[in-house]
Tab-separated table of N, CA and C in Angstrom:
chain	number	residue	atom	x	y	z
A	180	MET	N	-66.148	-81.760	102.758
A	180	MET	CA	-64.717	-81.881	102.902
A	180	MET	C	-64.335	-81.498	104.335
A	181	ALA	N	-63.622	-82.356	105.013
A	181	ALA	CA	-63.227	-82.109	106.394
A	181	ALA	C	-61.883	-81.401	106.429
A	182	ILE	N	-61.716	-80.565	107.418
A	182	ILE	CA	-60.444	-79.873	107.604
A	182	ILE	C	-59.595	-80.718	108.532
A	183	ARG	N	-58.371	-80.940	108.180
A	183	ARG	CA	-57.446	-81.736	108.988
A	183	ARG	C	-56.527	-80.801	109.769
A	184	LEU	N	-56.113	-81.275	110.918
A	184	LEU	CA	-55.144	-80.524	111.704
A	184	LEU	C	-53.794	-80.609	111.023
A	185	SER	N	-52.988	-79.586	111.177
A	185	SER	CA	-51.679	-79.580	110.537
A	185	SER	C	-50.686	-80.475	111.273
A	186	GLN	N	-51.011	-80.854	112.498
A	186	GLN	CA	-50.175	-81.750	113.292
A	186	GLN	C	-51.067	-82.824	113.891
A	187	PRO	N	-50.499	-83.984	114.236
A	187	PRO	CA	-51.327	-85.034	114.837
A	187	PRO	C	-51.880	-84.591	116.193
A	188	ALA	N	-53.120	-84.957	116.461
A	188	ALA	CA	-53.739	-84.619	117.739
A	188	ALA	C	-53.147	-85.495	118.836
A	189	LYS	N	-52.835	-84.905	119.973
A	189	LYS	CA	-52.267	-85.634	121.106
A	189	LYS	C	-53.324	-85.972	122.151
A	190	ALA	N	-54.375	-85.166	122.235
A	190	ALA	CA	-55.414	-85.393	123.240
A	190	ALA	C	-56.743	-84.868	122.731
A	191	ARG	N	-57.795	-85.419	123.266
A	191	ARG	CA	-59.142	-84.962	122.952
A	191	ARG	C	-59.808	-84.629	124.285
A	192	LYS	N	-60.112	-83.360	124.502
A	192	LYS	CA	-60.685	-82.891	125.758
A	192	LYS	C	-62.170	-82.597	125.583
A	193	SER	N	-62.909	-82.742	126.678
A	193	SER	CA	-64.323	-82.364	126.626
A	193	SER	C	-64.431	-80.867	126.881
A	194	LEU	N	-65.458	-80.266	126.333
A	194	LEU	CA	-65.643	-78.823	126.449
A	194	LEU	C	-67.105	-78.539	126.751
A	195	PRO	N	-67.389	-77.997	127.933
A	195	PRO	CA	-68.786	-77.671	128.223
A	195	PRO	C	-69.242	-76.488	127.367
A	196	LEU	N	-70.399	-76.630	126.738
A	196	LEU	CA	-70.935	-75.582	125.868
A	196	LEU	C	-72.342	-75.215	126.312
A	197	THR	N	-72.621	-73.911	126.323
A	197	THR	CA	-73.951	-73.425	126.648
A	197	THR	C	-74.804	-73.419	125.383
A	198	GLU	N	-76.071	-73.121	125.553
A	198	GLU	CA	-76.966	-73.004	124.396
A	198	GLU	C	-76.468	-71.917	123.448
A	199	ARG	N	-75.999	-70.821	124.016
A	199	ARG	CA	-75.491	-69.728	123.183
A	199	ARG	C	-74.240	-70.165	122.429
A	200	ASP	N	-73.357	-70.922	123.096
A	200	ASP	CA	-72.156	-71.432	122.434
A	200	ASP	C	-72.536	-72.300	121.235
A	201	LEU	N	-73.524	-73.160	121.436
A	201	LEU	CA	-73.970	-74.043	120.350
A	201	LEU	C	-74.563	-73.240	119.194
A	202	ALA	N	-75.310	-72.179	119.527
A	202	ALA	CA	-75.871	-71.312	118.485
A	202	ALA	C	-74.760	-70.593	117.724
A	203	ASP	N	-73.734	-70.144	118.460
A	203	ASP	CA	-72.598	-69.484	117.814
A	203	ASP	C	-71.864	-70.451	116.892
A	204	LEU	N	-71.677	-71.695	117.337
A	204	LEU	CA	-71.034	-72.705	116.490
A	204	LEU	C	-71.839	-72.946	115.216
A	205	GLU	N	-73.141	-73.015	115.364
A	205	GLU	CA	-73.992	-73.236	114.189
A	205	GLU	C	-73.887	-72.063	113.211
A	206	ARG	N	-73.801	-70.836	113.751
A	206	ARG	CA	-73.653	-69.661	112.894
A	206	ARG	C	-72.302	-69.678	112.179
A	207	LEU	N	-71.267	-70.173	112.857
A	207	LEU	CA	-69.942	-70.252	112.239
A	207	LEU	C	-69.878	-71.323	111.150
A	208	ARG	N	-70.787	-72.267	111.166
A	208	ARG	CA	-70.824	-73.291	110.116
A	208	ARG	C	-71.344	-72.716	108.795
A	209	ARG	N	-72.183	-71.672	108.887
A	209	ARG	CA	-72.750	-71.055	107.676
A	209	ARG	C	-71.820	-69.955	107.174
A	210	GLN	N	-72.038	-69.552	105.944
A	210	GLN	CA	-71.242	-68.478	105.335
A	210	GLN	C	-71.683	-67.148	105.943
A	211	THR	N	-70.929	-66.671	106.935
A	211	THR	CA	-71.240	-65.425	107.627
A	211	THR	C	-69.961	-64.596	107.756
A	212	PRO	N	-70.099	-63.314	108.055
A	212	PRO	CA	-68.903	-62.501	108.292
A	212	PRO	C	-68.063	-63.038	109.458
A	213	GLU	N	-68.731	-63.625	110.463
A	213	GLU	CA	-67.993	-64.205	111.594
A	213	GLU	C	-67.116	-65.363	111.143
A	214	ARG	N	-67.643	-66.194	110.234
A	214	ARG	CA	-66.856	-67.330	109.739
A	214	ARG	C	-65.677	-66.834	108.919
A	215	ASP	N	-65.879	-65.789	108.135
A	215	ASP	CA	-64.765	-65.201	107.378
A	215	ASP	C	-63.700	-64.654	108.333
A	216	ALA	N	-64.145	-64.017	109.415
A	216	ALA	CA	-63.204	-63.484	110.408
A	216	ALA	C	-62.444	-64.622	111.080
A	217	LEU	N	-63.138	-65.720	111.390
A	217	LEU	CA	-62.479	-66.879	111.987
A	217	LEU	C	-61.428	-67.453	111.048
A	218	ALA	N	-61.758	-67.531	109.775
A	218	ALA	CA	-60.800	-68.045	108.793
A	218	ALA	C	-59.556	-67.166	108.753
A	219	ASP	N	-59.741	-65.851	108.810
A	219	ASP	CA	-58.599	-64.929	108.815
A	219	ASP	C	-57.759	-65.096	110.078
A	220	LEU	N	-58.430	-65.167	111.229
A	220	LEU	CA	-57.712	-65.274	112.495
A	220	LEU	C	-57.007	-66.619	112.655
A	221	ALA	N	-57.647	-67.694	112.193
A	221	ALA	CA	-57.060	-69.028	112.334
A	221	ALA	C	-56.076	-69.333	111.214
A	222	GLY	N	-56.150	-68.561	110.126
A	222	GLY	CA	-55.231	-68.775	109.016
A	222	GLY	C	-55.572	-69.982	108.169
A	223	VAL	N	-56.848	-70.333	108.113
A	223	VAL	CA	-57.294	-71.472	107.306
A	223	VAL	C	-58.562	-71.101	106.561
A	224	VAL	N	-58.906	-71.908	105.577
A	224	VAL	CA	-60.160	-71.738	104.862
A	224	VAL	C	-61.192	-72.638	105.521
A	225	VAL	N	-62.311	-72.077	105.936
A	225	VAL	CA	-63.374	-72.850	106.565
A	225	VAL	C	-64.361	-73.268	105.483
A	226	VAL	N	-64.522	-74.575	105.322
A	226	VAL	CA	-65.429	-75.088	104.299
A	226	VAL	C	-66.804	-75.347	104.891
A	227	GLU	N	-67.783	-75.549	104.037
A	227	GLU	CA	-69.178	-75.699	104.469
A	227	GLU	C	-69.390	-76.913	105.374
A	228	GLY	N	-68.769	-78.041	105.075
A	228	GLY	CA	-68.997	-79.253	105.857
A	228	GLY	C	-67.992	-79.465	106.968
A	229	VAL	N	-67.503	-78.398	107.573
A	229	VAL	CA	-66.475	-78.510	108.607
A	229	VAL	C	-67.029	-79.262	109.819
A	230	THR	N	-66.208	-80.133	110.401
A	230	THR	CA	-66.638	-80.866	111.584
A	230	THR	C	-66.626	-79.949	112.798
A	231	GLU	N	-67.398	-80.330	113.798
A	231	GLU	CA	-67.457	-79.525	115.010
A	231	GLU	C	-66.096	-79.486	115.701
A	232	ALA	N	-65.390	-80.604	115.725
A	232	ALA	CA	-64.071	-80.649	116.361
A	232	ALA	C	-63.093	-79.720	115.644
A	233	ALA	N	-63.096	-79.731	114.320
A	233	ALA	CA	-62.205	-78.852	113.561
A	233	ALA	C	-62.571	-77.389	113.784
A	234	LEU	N	-63.858	-77.098	113.841
A	234	LEU	CA	-64.315	-75.733	114.071
A	234	LEU	C	-63.878	-75.250	115.458
A	235	LEU	N	-64.014	-76.107	116.463
A	235	LEU	CA	-63.578	-75.741	117.807
A	235	LEU	C	-62.064	-75.540	117.858
A	236	HIS	N	-61.330	-76.347	117.123
A	236	HIS	CA	-59.873	-76.174	117.081
A	236	HIS	C	-59.507	-74.850	116.427
A	237	MET	N	-60.228	-74.456	115.368
A	237	MET	CA	-59.972	-73.163	114.721
A	237	MET	C	-60.253	-72.017	115.679
A	238	ILE	N	-61.327	-72.135	116.442
A	238	ILE	CA	-61.655	-71.095	117.421
A	238	ILE	C	-60.566	-71.024	118.482
A	239	PHE	N	-60.083	-72.174	118.931
A	239	PHE	CA	-58.998	-72.231	119.906
A	239	PHE	C	-57.738	-71.577	119.347
A	240	THR	N	-57.391	-71.899	118.111
A	240	THR	CA	-56.210	-71.330	117.460
A	240	THR	C	-56.337	-69.813	117.331
A	241	ALA	N	-57.511	-69.356	116.903
A	241	ALA	CA	-57.740	-67.911	116.756
A	241	ALA	C	-57.661	-67.216	118.116
A	242	GLY	N	-58.192	-67.853	119.145
A	242	GLY	CA	-58.135	-67.284	120.486
A	242	GLY	C	-56.706	-67.170	120.989
A	243	LEU	N	-55.907	-68.212	120.760
A	243	LEU	CA	-54.503	-68.160	121.168
A	243	LEU	C	-53.764	-67.053	120.432
A	244	ARG	N	-54.041	-66.909	119.144
A	244	ARG	CA	-53.383	-65.851	118.364
A	244	ARG	C	-53.758	-64.479	118.923
A	245	ALA	N	-55.023	-64.286	119.256
A	245	ALA	CA	-55.468	-63.005	119.819
A	245	ALA	C	-54.810	-62.749	121.173
A	246	ILE	N	-54.656	-63.798	121.980
A	246	ILE	CA	-53.993	-63.663	123.281
A	246	ILE	C	-52.534	-63.266	123.092
A	247	GLN	N	-51.852	-63.912	122.161
A	247	GLN	CA	-50.446	-63.589	121.906
A	247	GLN	C	-50.289	-62.154	121.412
A	248	GLU	N	-51.183	-61.720	120.524
A	248	GLU	CA	-51.109	-60.350	120.024
A	248	GLU	C	-51.353	-59.342	121.144
A	249	LYS	N	-52.300	-59.639	122.027
A	249	LYS	CA	-52.583	-58.740	123.157
A	249	LYS	C	-51.389	-58.694	124.111
A	250	ALA	N	-50.736	-59.840	124.351
A	250	ALA	CA	-49.548	-59.875	125.209
A	250	ALA	C	-48.420	-59.045	124.598
A	251	GLU	N	-48.235	-59.141	123.269
A	251	GLU	CA	-47.217	-58.330	122.598
A	251	GLU	C	-47.548	-56.850	122.701
A	252	GLU	N	-48.816	-56.528	122.551
A	252	GLU	CA	-49.248	-55.131	122.664
A	252	GLU	C	-48.917	-54.574	124.045
A	253	HIS	N	-49.191	-55.368	125.085
A	253	HIS	CA	-48.864	-54.934	126.447
A	253	HIS	C	-47.356	-54.790	126.630
A	254	ALA	N	-46.587	-55.714	126.055
A	254	ALA	CA	-45.126	-55.645	126.176
A	254	ALA	C	-44.586	-54.394	125.487
A	255	TYR	N	-45.100	-54.076	124.299
A	255	TYR	CA	-44.655	-52.865	123.594
A	255	TYR	C	-45.032	-51.613	124.376
A	256	ALA	N	-46.246	-51.599	124.921
A	256	ALA	CA	-46.679	-50.436	125.701
A	256	ALA	C	-45.811	-50.273	126.949
A	257	SER	N	-45.476	-51.383	127.579
A	257	SER	CA	-44.620	-51.328	128.757
A	257	SER	C	-43.223	-50.834	128.398
A	258	ALA	N	-42.682	-51.310	127.281
A	258	ALA	CA	-41.355	-50.865	126.842
A	258	ALA	C	-41.369	-49.376	126.507
A	259	ALA	N	-42.439	-48.913	125.875
A	259	ALA	CA	-42.554	-47.489	125.544
A	259	ALA	C	-42.648	-46.656	126.811
A	260	ALA	N	-43.404	-47.130	127.789
A	260	ALA	CA	-43.523	-46.397	129.056
A	260	ALA	C	-42.173	-46.338	129.763
A	261	ASP	N	-41.420	-47.444	129.704
A	261	ASP	CA	-40.086	-47.450	130.315
A	261	ASP	C	-39.158	-46.453	129.627
A	262	ARG	N	-39.237	-46.392	128.297
A	262	ARG	CA	-38.399	-45.443	127.553
A	262	ARG	C	-38.766	-44.009	127.902
A	263	LEU	N	-40.069	-43.739	128.014
A	263	LEU	CA	-40.498	-42.394	128.378
A	263	LEU	C	-40.039	-42.045	129.785
A	264	ALA	N	-40.135	-42.999	130.685
A	264	ALA	CA	-39.745	-42.749	132.072
A	264	ALA	C	-38.241	-42.518	132.193
A	265	SER	N	-37.458	-43.166	131.370
A	265	SER	CA	-36.004	-43.023	131.460
A	265	SER	C	-35.497	-41.791	130.727
A	266	GLY	N	-36.348	-41.144	129.942
A	266	GLY	CA	-35.926	-39.975	129.182
A	266	GLY	C	-35.271	-40.327	127.860
A	267	GLU	N	-35.158	-41.606	127.562
A	267	GLU	CA	-34.523	-42.042	126.317
A	267	GLU	C	-35.283	-41.520	125.098
A	268	ALA	N	-36.605	-41.479	125.175
A	268	ALA	CA	-37.401	-41.008	124.048
A	268	ALA	C	-37.112	-39.530	123.767
A	269	ASP	N	-36.948	-38.740	124.809
A	269	ASP	CA	-36.635	-37.324	124.614
A	269	ASP	C	-35.285	-37.149	123.921
A	270	GLU	N	-34.314	-37.966	124.318
A	270	GLU	CA	-32.985	-37.882	123.708
A	270	GLU	C	-33.049	-38.266	122.233
A	271	ILE	N	-33.788	-39.307	121.916
A	271	ILE	CA	-33.938	-39.728	120.511
A	271	ILE	C	-34.599	-38.619	119.701
A	272	ARG	N	-35.608	-37.968	120.283
A	272	ARG	CA	-36.290	-36.874	119.604
A	272	ARG	C	-35.352	-35.687	119.367
A	273	ARG	N	-34.531	-35.361	120.356
A	273	ARG	CA	-33.579	-34.252	120.201
A	273	ARG	C	-32.579	-34.549	119.093
A	274	ILE	N	-32.074	-35.772	119.032
A	274	ILE	CA	-31.119	-36.155	117.985
A	274	ILE	C	-31.785	-36.081	116.612
A	275	ALA	N	-33.005	-36.537	116.520
A	275	ALA	CA	-33.720	-36.529	115.242
A	275	ALA	C	-33.969	-35.095	114.765
A	276	ARG	N	-34.224	-34.175	115.680
A	276	ARG	CA	-34.455	-32.780	115.285
A	276	ARG	C	-33.193	-32.120	114.758
A	277	ARG	N	-32.036	-32.503	115.275
A	277	ARG	CA	-30.782	-31.926	114.814
A	277	ARG	C	-30.341	-32.505	113.485
A	278	ARG	N	-30.825	-33.675	113.164
A	278	ARG	CA	-30.418	-34.346	111.939
A	278	ARG	C	-31.027	-33.635	110.725
A	279	ARG	N	-30.251	-33.483	109.688
A	279	ARG	CA	-30.713	-32.851	108.450
A	279	ARG	C	-31.678	-33.805	107.738
A	280	PRO	N	-32.847	-33.332	107.310
A	280	PRO	CA	-33.802	-34.217	106.653
A	280	PRO	C	-33.254	-34.745	105.322
A	281	SER	N	-33.664	-35.943	104.963
A	281	SER	CA	-33.159	-36.584	103.749
A	281	SER	C	-33.538	-35.811	102.484
A	282	TRP	N	-34.616	-35.063	102.545
A	282	TRP	CA	-35.089	-34.345	101.354
A	282	TRP	C	-34.470	-32.945	101.240
A	283	ALA	N	-33.606	-32.552	102.171
A	283	ALA	CA	-33.063	-31.194	102.184
A	283	ALA	C	-32.201	-30.877	100.975
A	284	ASP	N	-31.548	-31.855	100.398
A	284	ASP	CA	-30.659	-31.605	99.250
A	284	ASP	C	-31.383	-31.697	97.909
A	285	GLU	N	-32.668	-31.983	97.919
A	285	GLU	CA	-33.406	-32.093	96.666
A	285	GLU	C	-33.643	-30.709	96.055
A	286	ASP	N	-33.475	-30.614	94.765
A	286	ASP	CA	-33.716	-29.333	94.075
A	286	ASP	C	-34.791	-29.463	93.043
């Protein structure tokens, strides 16, 4: 069973692959923990008879997702550093300490 793209393909590009790349692709074709991880990252189920083009597209999709997550991580870290530098985090902490805890009225 072949995996289809969720959208029509607009272009087909060539991709230079090393011997190691080809070995990695072959390992991803078999039922391995790496293939399960690829399925999770790409958000699809990888079947046994997956085509090489579909497998490469899944790897591309998973790579883009990892890049986006890393970019978000850097953005959050930068925003946190800015808050710390401006003293805003200290002010939020001071306000939170003065606030009565929600469990204080429990008997």
